[in-house]
Coordinates of C-alpha atoms in Angstrom, one line a residue:
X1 CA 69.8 -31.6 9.8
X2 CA 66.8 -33.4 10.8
X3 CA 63.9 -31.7 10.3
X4 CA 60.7 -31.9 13.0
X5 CA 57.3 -31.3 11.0
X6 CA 54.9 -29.9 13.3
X7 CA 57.6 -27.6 15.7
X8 CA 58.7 -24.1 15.1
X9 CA 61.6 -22.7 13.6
X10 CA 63.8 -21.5 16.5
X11 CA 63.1 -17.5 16.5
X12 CA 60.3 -17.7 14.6
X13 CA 56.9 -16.9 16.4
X14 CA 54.6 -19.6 15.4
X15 CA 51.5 -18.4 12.9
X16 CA 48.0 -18.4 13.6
X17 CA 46.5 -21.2 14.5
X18 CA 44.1 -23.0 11.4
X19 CA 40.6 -22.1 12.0
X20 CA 38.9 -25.4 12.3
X21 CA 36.1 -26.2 10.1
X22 CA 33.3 -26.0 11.7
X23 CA 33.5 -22.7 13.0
X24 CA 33.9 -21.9 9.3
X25 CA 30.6 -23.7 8.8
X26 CA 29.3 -21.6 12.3
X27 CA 30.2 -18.1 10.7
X28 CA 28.4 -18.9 7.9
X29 CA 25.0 -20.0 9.2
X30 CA 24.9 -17.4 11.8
X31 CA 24.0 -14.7 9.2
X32 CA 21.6 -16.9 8.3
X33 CA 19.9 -17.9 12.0
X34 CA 20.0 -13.7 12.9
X35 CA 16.7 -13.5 10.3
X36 CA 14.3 -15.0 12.2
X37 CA 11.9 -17.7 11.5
X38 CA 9.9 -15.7 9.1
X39 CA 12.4 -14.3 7.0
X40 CA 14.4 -17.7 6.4
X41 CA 10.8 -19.0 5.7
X42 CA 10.5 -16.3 2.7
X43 CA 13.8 -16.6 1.1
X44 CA 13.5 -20.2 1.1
X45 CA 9.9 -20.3 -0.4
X46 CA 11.4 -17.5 -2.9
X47 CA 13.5 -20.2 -4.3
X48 CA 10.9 -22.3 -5.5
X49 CA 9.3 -22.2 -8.5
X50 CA 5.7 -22.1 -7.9
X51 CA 5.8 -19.3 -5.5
X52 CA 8.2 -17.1 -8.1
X53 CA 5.3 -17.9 -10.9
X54 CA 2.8 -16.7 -7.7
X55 CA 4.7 -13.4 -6.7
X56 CA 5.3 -12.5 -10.4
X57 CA 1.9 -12.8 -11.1
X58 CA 0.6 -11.0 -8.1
X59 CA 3.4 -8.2 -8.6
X60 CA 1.9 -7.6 -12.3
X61 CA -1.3 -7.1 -10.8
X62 CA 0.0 -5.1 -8.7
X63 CA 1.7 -2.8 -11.1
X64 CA -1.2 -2.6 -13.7
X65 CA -3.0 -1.4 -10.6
X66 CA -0.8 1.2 -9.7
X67 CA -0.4 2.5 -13.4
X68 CA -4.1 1.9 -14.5
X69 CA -5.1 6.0 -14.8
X70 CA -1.4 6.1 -17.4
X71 CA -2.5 3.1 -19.4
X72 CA -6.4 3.5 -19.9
X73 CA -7.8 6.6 -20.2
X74 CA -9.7 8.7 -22.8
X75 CA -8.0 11.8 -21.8
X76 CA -4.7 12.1 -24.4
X77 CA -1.2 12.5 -22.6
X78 CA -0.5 15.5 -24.7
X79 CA -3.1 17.2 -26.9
X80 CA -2.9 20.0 -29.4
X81 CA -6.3 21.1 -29.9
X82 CA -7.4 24.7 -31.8
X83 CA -3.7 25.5 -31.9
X84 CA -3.7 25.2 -27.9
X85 CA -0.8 22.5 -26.2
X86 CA -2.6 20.7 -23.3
X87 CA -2.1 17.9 -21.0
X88 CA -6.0 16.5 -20.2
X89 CA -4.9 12.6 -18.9
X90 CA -2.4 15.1 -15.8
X91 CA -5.0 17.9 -15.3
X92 CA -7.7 14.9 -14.6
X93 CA -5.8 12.9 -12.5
X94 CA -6.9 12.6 -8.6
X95 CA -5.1 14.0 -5.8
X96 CA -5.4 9.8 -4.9
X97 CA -3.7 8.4 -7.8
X98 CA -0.9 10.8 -7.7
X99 CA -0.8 9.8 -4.1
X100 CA -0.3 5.9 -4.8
X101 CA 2.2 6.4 -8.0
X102 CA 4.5 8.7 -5.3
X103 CA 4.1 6.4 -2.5
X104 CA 5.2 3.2 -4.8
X105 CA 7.9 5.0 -6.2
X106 CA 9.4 5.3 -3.1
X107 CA 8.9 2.2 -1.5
X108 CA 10.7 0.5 -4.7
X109 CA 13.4 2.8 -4.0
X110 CA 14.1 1.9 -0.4
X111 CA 13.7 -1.8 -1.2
X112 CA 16.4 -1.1 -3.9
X113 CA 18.8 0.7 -1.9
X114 CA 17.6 1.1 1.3
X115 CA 20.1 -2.4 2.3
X116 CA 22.6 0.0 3.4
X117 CA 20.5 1.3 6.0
X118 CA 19.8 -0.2 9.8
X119 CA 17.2 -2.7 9.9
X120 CA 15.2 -0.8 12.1
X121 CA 15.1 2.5 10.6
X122 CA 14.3 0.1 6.9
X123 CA 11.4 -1.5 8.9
X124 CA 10.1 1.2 10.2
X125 CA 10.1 3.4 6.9
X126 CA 8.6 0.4 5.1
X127 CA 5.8 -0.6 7.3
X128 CA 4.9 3.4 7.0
X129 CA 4.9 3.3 3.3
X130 CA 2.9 0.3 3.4
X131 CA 0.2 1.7 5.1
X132 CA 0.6 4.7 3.4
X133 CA -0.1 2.7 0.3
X134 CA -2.8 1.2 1.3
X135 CA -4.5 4.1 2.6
X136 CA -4.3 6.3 -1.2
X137 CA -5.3 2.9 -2.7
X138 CA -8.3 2.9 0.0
X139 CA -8.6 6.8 -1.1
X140 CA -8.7 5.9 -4.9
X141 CA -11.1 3.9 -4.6
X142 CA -13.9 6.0 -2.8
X143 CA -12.3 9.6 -4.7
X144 CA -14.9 10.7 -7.5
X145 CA -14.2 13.7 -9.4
X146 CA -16.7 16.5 -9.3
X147 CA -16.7 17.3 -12.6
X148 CA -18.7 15.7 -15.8
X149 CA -17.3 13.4 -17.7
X150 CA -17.5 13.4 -21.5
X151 CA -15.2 11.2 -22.7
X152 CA -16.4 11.4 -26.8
X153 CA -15.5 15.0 -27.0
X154 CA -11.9 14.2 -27.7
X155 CA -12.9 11.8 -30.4
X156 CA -15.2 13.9 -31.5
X157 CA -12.9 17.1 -31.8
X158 CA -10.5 14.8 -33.9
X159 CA -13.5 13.6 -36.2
X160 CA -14.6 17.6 -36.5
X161 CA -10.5 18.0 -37.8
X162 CA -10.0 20.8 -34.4
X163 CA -7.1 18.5 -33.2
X164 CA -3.8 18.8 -34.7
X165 CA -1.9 16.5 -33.0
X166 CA -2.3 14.0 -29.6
X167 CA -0.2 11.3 -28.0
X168 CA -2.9 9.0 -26.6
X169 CA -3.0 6.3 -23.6
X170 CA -2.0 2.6 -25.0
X171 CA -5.6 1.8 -24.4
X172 CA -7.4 4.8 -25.1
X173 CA -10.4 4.2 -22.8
X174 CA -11.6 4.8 -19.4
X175 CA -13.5 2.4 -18.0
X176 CA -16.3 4.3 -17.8
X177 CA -16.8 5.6 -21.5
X178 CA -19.2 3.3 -22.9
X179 CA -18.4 5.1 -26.4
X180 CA -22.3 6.1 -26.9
X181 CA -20.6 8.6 -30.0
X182 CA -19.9 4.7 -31.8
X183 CA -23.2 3.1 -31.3
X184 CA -24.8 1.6 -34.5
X185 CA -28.1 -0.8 -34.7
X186 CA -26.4 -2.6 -37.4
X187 CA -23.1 -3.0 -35.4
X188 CA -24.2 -3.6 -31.3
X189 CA -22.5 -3.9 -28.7
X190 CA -20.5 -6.2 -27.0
X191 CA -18.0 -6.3 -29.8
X192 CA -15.7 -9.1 -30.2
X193 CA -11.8 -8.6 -29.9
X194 CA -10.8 -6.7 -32.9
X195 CA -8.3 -3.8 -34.0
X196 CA -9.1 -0.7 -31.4
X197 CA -10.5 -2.8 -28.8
X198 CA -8.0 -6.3 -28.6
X199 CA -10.2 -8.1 -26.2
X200 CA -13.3 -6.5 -27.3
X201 CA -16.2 -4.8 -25.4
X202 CA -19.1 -5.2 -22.8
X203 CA -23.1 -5.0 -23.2
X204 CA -22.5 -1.3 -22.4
X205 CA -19.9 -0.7 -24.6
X206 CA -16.9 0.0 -22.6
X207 CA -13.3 -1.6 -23.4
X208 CA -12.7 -4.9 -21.7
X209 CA -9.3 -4.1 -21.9
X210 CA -9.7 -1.1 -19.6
X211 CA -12.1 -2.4 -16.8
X212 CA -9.9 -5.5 -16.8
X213 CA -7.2 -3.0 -15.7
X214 CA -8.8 -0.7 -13.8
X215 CA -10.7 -4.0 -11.7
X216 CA -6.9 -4.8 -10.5
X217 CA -7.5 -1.7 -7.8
X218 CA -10.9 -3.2 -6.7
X219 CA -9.5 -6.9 -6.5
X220 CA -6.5 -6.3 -4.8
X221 CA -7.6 -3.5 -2.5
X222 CA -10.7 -5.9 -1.1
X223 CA -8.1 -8.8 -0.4
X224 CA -5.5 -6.6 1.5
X225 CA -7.7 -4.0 3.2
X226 CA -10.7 -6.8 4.3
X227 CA -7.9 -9.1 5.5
X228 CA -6.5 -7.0 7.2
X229 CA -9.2 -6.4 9.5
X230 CA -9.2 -10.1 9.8
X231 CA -5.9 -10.0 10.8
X232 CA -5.9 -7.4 13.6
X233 CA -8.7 -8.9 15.2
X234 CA -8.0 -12.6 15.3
X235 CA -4.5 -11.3 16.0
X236 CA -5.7 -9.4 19.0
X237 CA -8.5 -11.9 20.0
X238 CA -6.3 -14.7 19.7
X239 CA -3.1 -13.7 21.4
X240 CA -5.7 -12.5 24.5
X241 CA -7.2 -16.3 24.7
X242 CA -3.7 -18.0 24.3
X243 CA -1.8 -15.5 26.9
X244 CA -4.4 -15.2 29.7
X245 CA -5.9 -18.8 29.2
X246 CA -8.4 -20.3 31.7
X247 CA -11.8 -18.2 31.5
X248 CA -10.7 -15.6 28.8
X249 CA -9.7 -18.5 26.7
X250 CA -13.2 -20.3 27.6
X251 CA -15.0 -17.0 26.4
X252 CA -12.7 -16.4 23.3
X253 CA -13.0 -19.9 21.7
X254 CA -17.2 -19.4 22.2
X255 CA -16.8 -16.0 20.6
X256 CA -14.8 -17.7 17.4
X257 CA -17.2 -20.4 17.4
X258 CA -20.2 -17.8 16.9
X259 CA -18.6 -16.1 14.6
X260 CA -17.5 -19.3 12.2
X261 CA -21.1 -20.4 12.4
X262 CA -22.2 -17.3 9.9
X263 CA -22.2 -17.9 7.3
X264 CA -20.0 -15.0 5.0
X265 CA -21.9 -15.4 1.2
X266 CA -25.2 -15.2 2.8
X267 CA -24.3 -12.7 5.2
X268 CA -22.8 -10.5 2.4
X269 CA -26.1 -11.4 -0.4
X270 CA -28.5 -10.3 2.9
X271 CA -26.4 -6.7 3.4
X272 CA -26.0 -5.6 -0.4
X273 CA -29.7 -6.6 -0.4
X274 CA -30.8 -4.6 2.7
X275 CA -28.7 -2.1 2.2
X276 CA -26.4 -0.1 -0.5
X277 CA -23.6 -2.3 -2.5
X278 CA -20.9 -0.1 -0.9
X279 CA -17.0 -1.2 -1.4
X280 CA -16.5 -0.2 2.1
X281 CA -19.7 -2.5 3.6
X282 CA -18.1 -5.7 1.6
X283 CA -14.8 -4.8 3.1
X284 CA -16.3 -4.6 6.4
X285 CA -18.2 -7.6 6.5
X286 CA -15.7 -9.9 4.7
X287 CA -12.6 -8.7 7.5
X288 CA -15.2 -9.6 10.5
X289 CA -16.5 -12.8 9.4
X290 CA -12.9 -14.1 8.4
X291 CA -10.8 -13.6 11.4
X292 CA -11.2 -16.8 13.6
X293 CA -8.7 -18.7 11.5
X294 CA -6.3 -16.1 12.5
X295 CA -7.7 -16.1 16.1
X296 CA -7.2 -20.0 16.5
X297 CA -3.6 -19.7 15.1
X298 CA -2.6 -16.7 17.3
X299 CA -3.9 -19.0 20.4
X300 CA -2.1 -21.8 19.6
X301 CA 1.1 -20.0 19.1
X302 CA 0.7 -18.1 21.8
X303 CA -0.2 -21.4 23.7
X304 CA 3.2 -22.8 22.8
X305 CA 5.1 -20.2 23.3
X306 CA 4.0 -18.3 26.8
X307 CA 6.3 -21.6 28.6
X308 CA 9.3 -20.5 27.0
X309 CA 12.4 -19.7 28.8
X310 CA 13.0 -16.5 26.5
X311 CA 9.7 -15.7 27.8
X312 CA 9.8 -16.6 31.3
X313 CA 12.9 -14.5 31.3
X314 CA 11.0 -11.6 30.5
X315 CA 8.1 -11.9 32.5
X316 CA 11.0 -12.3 35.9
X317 CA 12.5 -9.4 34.4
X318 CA 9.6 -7.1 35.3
X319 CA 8.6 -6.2 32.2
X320 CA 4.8 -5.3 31.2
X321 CA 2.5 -7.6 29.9
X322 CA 2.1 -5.4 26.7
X323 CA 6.2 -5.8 26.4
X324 CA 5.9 -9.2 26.8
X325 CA 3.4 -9.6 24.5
X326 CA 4.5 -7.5 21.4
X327 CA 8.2 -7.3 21.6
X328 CA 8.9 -11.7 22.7
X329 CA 5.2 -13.3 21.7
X330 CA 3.9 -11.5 18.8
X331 CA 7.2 -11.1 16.8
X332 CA 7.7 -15.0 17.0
X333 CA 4.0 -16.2 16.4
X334 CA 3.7 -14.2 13.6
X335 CA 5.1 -16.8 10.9
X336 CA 2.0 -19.0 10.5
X337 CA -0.6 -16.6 10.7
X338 CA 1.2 -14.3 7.7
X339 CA 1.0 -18.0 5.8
X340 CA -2.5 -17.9 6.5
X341 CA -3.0 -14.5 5.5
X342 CA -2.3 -15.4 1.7
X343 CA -4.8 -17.5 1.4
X344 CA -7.6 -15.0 3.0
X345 CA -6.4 -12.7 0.1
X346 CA -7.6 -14.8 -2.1
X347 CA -11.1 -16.1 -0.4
X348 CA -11.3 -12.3 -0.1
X349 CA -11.0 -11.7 -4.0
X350 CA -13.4 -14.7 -4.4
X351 CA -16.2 -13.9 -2.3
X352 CA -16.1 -10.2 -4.3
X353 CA -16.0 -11.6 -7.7
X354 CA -19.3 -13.9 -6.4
X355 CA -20.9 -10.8 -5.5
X356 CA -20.3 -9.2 -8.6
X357 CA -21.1 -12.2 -11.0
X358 CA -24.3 -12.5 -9.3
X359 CA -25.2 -9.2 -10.2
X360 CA -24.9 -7.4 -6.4
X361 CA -22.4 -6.3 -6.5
X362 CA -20.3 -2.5 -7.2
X363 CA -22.6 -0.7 -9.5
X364 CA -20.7 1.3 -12.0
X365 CA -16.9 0.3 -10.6
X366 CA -15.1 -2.5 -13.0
X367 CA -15.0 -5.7 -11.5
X368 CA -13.9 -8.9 -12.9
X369 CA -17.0 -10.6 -11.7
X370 CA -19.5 -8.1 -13.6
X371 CA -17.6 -8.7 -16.6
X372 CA -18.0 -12.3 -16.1
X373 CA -21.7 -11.9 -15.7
X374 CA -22.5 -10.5 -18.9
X375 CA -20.7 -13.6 -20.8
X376 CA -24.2 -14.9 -21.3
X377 CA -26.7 -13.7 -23.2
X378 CA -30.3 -14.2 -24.5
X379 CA -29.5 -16.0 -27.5
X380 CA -25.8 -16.5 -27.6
X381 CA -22.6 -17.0 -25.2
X382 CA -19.8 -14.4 -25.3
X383 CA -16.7 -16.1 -24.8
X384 CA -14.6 -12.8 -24.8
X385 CA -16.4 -11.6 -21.8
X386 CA -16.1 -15.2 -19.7
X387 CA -12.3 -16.1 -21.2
X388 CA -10.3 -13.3 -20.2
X389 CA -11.9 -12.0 -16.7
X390 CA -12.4 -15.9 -15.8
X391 CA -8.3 -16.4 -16.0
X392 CA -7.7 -13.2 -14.5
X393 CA -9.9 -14.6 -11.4
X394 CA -8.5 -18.1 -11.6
X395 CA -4.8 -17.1 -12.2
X396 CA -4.3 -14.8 -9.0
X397 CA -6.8 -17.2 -6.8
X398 CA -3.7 -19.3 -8.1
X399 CA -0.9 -17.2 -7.4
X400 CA -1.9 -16.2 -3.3
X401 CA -2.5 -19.8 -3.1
X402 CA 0.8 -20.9 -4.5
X403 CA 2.9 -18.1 -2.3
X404 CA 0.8 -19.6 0.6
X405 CA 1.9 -23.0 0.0
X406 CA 5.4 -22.3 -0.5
X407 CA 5.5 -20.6 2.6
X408 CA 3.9 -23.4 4.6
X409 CA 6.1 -25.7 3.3
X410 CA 9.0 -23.5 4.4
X411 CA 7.9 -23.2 7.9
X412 CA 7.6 -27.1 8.3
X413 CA 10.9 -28.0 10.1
X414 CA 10.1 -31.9 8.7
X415 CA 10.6 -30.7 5.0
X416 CA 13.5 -28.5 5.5
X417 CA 15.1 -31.6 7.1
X418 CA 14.6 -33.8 4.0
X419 CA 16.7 -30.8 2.0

């Protein structure tokens, strides 16, 4: 019986045809085109090296920030004191720290398991725990409690023999007990790194250890919250110029050309000189002297994309300019100007570490730049005091730099067609 490969068997319905392979290879990359530009930008810059190194970095920061009350602090976590149980560190925390620790906690839980849910409803809930975030950190910052501090009396009470037992902070300072109970003529401070105090203290006598900490709330707060302002108002003022065009572009690209005329140091030296060294005046002044990069990015996107047909389509469809503008224009310009963002971040952290090493800055608040500024002294050089707030400066100037690059790099089609 002669066998013809290729033809059914008579009464035998024929299988499925094979699936060729490059619908195989069209399944697979559609997951991968439904992201959007930004997202394959970020999971492709995630995969390199430099930017991992970046994000850990900046995610340390981030933590010791968020945990800085738990980890330095004067107060004990548990304290038995005249027979008495109590809990000072919890009784003295702000209603603003709680408030950051909470919100945190949940936004690590819906990144965790929040990939069941709808996209939307995961945006949505993110973007409001972002801002919720940043509002306690904003809070946190400007919260003072009302009561006096007197940070020796626990040390103090233990020296006297009153307390019976306590389960202390791992650095048990706040940053701003300047241990005035430990001073000595024969011992001054700053003391070098030693046992109690690991990378020593300042001219005033606090731990180095614990403003070091508690100055990763002031760094990363005047990065985020100042360019952030940048952002919505080069945003804003750039997608106007690049939509409209003709005069309101003329007027726009004057306005930006003002503005990137001032200059931001001596604008910021002239204001905390003229008026109070407030956080929220630094903020201010560094978010509206650093939004025409954003501005001139948003135009040109907006520039190249306002002739597309996806466009077009939209504005023949009837709908609104505002429509048009923030559900086609602003969701697919966005890529480049969040690139950009990461490195204002850092030129944000700079320009307040400047202020504080030049001795106008925050008065009282730990900074890495007022730690920086006591390094030298009338007769001799502290190297403790230059060494450790000097890499923490350099290393996350580093770290928004190297996210920034590895996202550039991502977003330039030329590159992702050498891989």
């Amino acid at each position: 019986m002669t066998e013809f490969s290729g033809q059914p068997v008579f009464g035998q319905s024929p299988g499925p045809p094979a699936e060729p392979e490059e619908s195989k290879e069209a399944i697979a990359s559609s997951s991968a085109t439904r992201r959007g530009l930004f997202a394959q930008a970020l999971v492709h810059a995630l995969r390199v090296r430099r930017a991992q190194c970046g994000t850990a970095w900046v995610g340390l920061i981030a933590l010791l920030a968020v945990l800085a009350p738990l980890l330095a602090n004067s107060r004990p976590y548990l304290l038995k004191m005249d027979g008495r149980w109590s809990s000072p560190l919890i009784e003295g925390l702000l209603w603003s720290d709680v408030a950051v620790m909470a919100t945190v906690t949940v936004l690590i839980t819906v990144a965790i398991f929040g990939r069941r849910w709808r996209p939307r409803v995961r945006v949505v809930l993110t973007a409001v725990l972002l801002i919720a975030t940043g509002a306690a950190s904003f809070a946190a910052l400007s919260a003072r409690s009302d009561r006096i501090e007197i940070y020796s009396q626990y040390r103090e009470a233990t020296t006297a023999g009153r307390v019976q037992w306590s389960l202390n902070a791992p650095i048990p300072y706040s940053p701003q007990d300047y241990q005035r109970d430990r001073f000595a003529l024969d011992d001054p401070h700053p003391w070098d790194p030693r046992p109690g105090h690991r990378l020593g203290t300042d001219r005033n006598g606090g731990d180095i250890a614990s403003r070091m900490i508690h100055a990763c709330r002031i760094a990363l707060s005047v990065g985020f919250i100042a360019e952030g302002v940048a952002m919505l108002i080069g945003v804003a003022v750039g997608g106007l110029m690049g939509y409209f065009s003709g005069v309101v572009d003329l007027l726009g690209m004057r306005l930006v050309e003002i503005f990137s005329s001032i200059p931001q140091l001596y604008l910021l030296l002239a204001f905390v000189a003229f008026f109070r060294r407030d956080l929220y005046l630094i903020m201010l002044i560094i978010g509206l002297t650093s939004w025409t990069g954003y501005a001139v990015f948003t135009r040109a996107e907006f520039l190249r994309l306002r002739n597309q047909d996806f466009v077009q389509a939209a504005i023949a469809s009837g709908l609104s300019t505002p429509r048009v503008i923030f559900l086609h224009l602003l969701p697919n310009g966005l890529a480049p100007i969040l690139v950009s963002a990461s490195f204002g971040v850092a030129s944000a952290i700079l320009a307040e570490s400047t202020l504080s090493f030049l001795g106008v800055g925050l008065v009282g608040d730990p900074s890495w730049g007022s730690i920086l500024n006591q390094a030298v002294g009338e007769s001799r050089f502290y190297w403790w005091l230059a060494v450790f707030p000097g890499t923490a400066i350099f290393l996350t100037v580093l770290a928004y730099n190297l996210i920034g690059e590895a996202l550039r790099d991502a977003l330039d089609p030329k590159l992702l067609k050498r891989e």
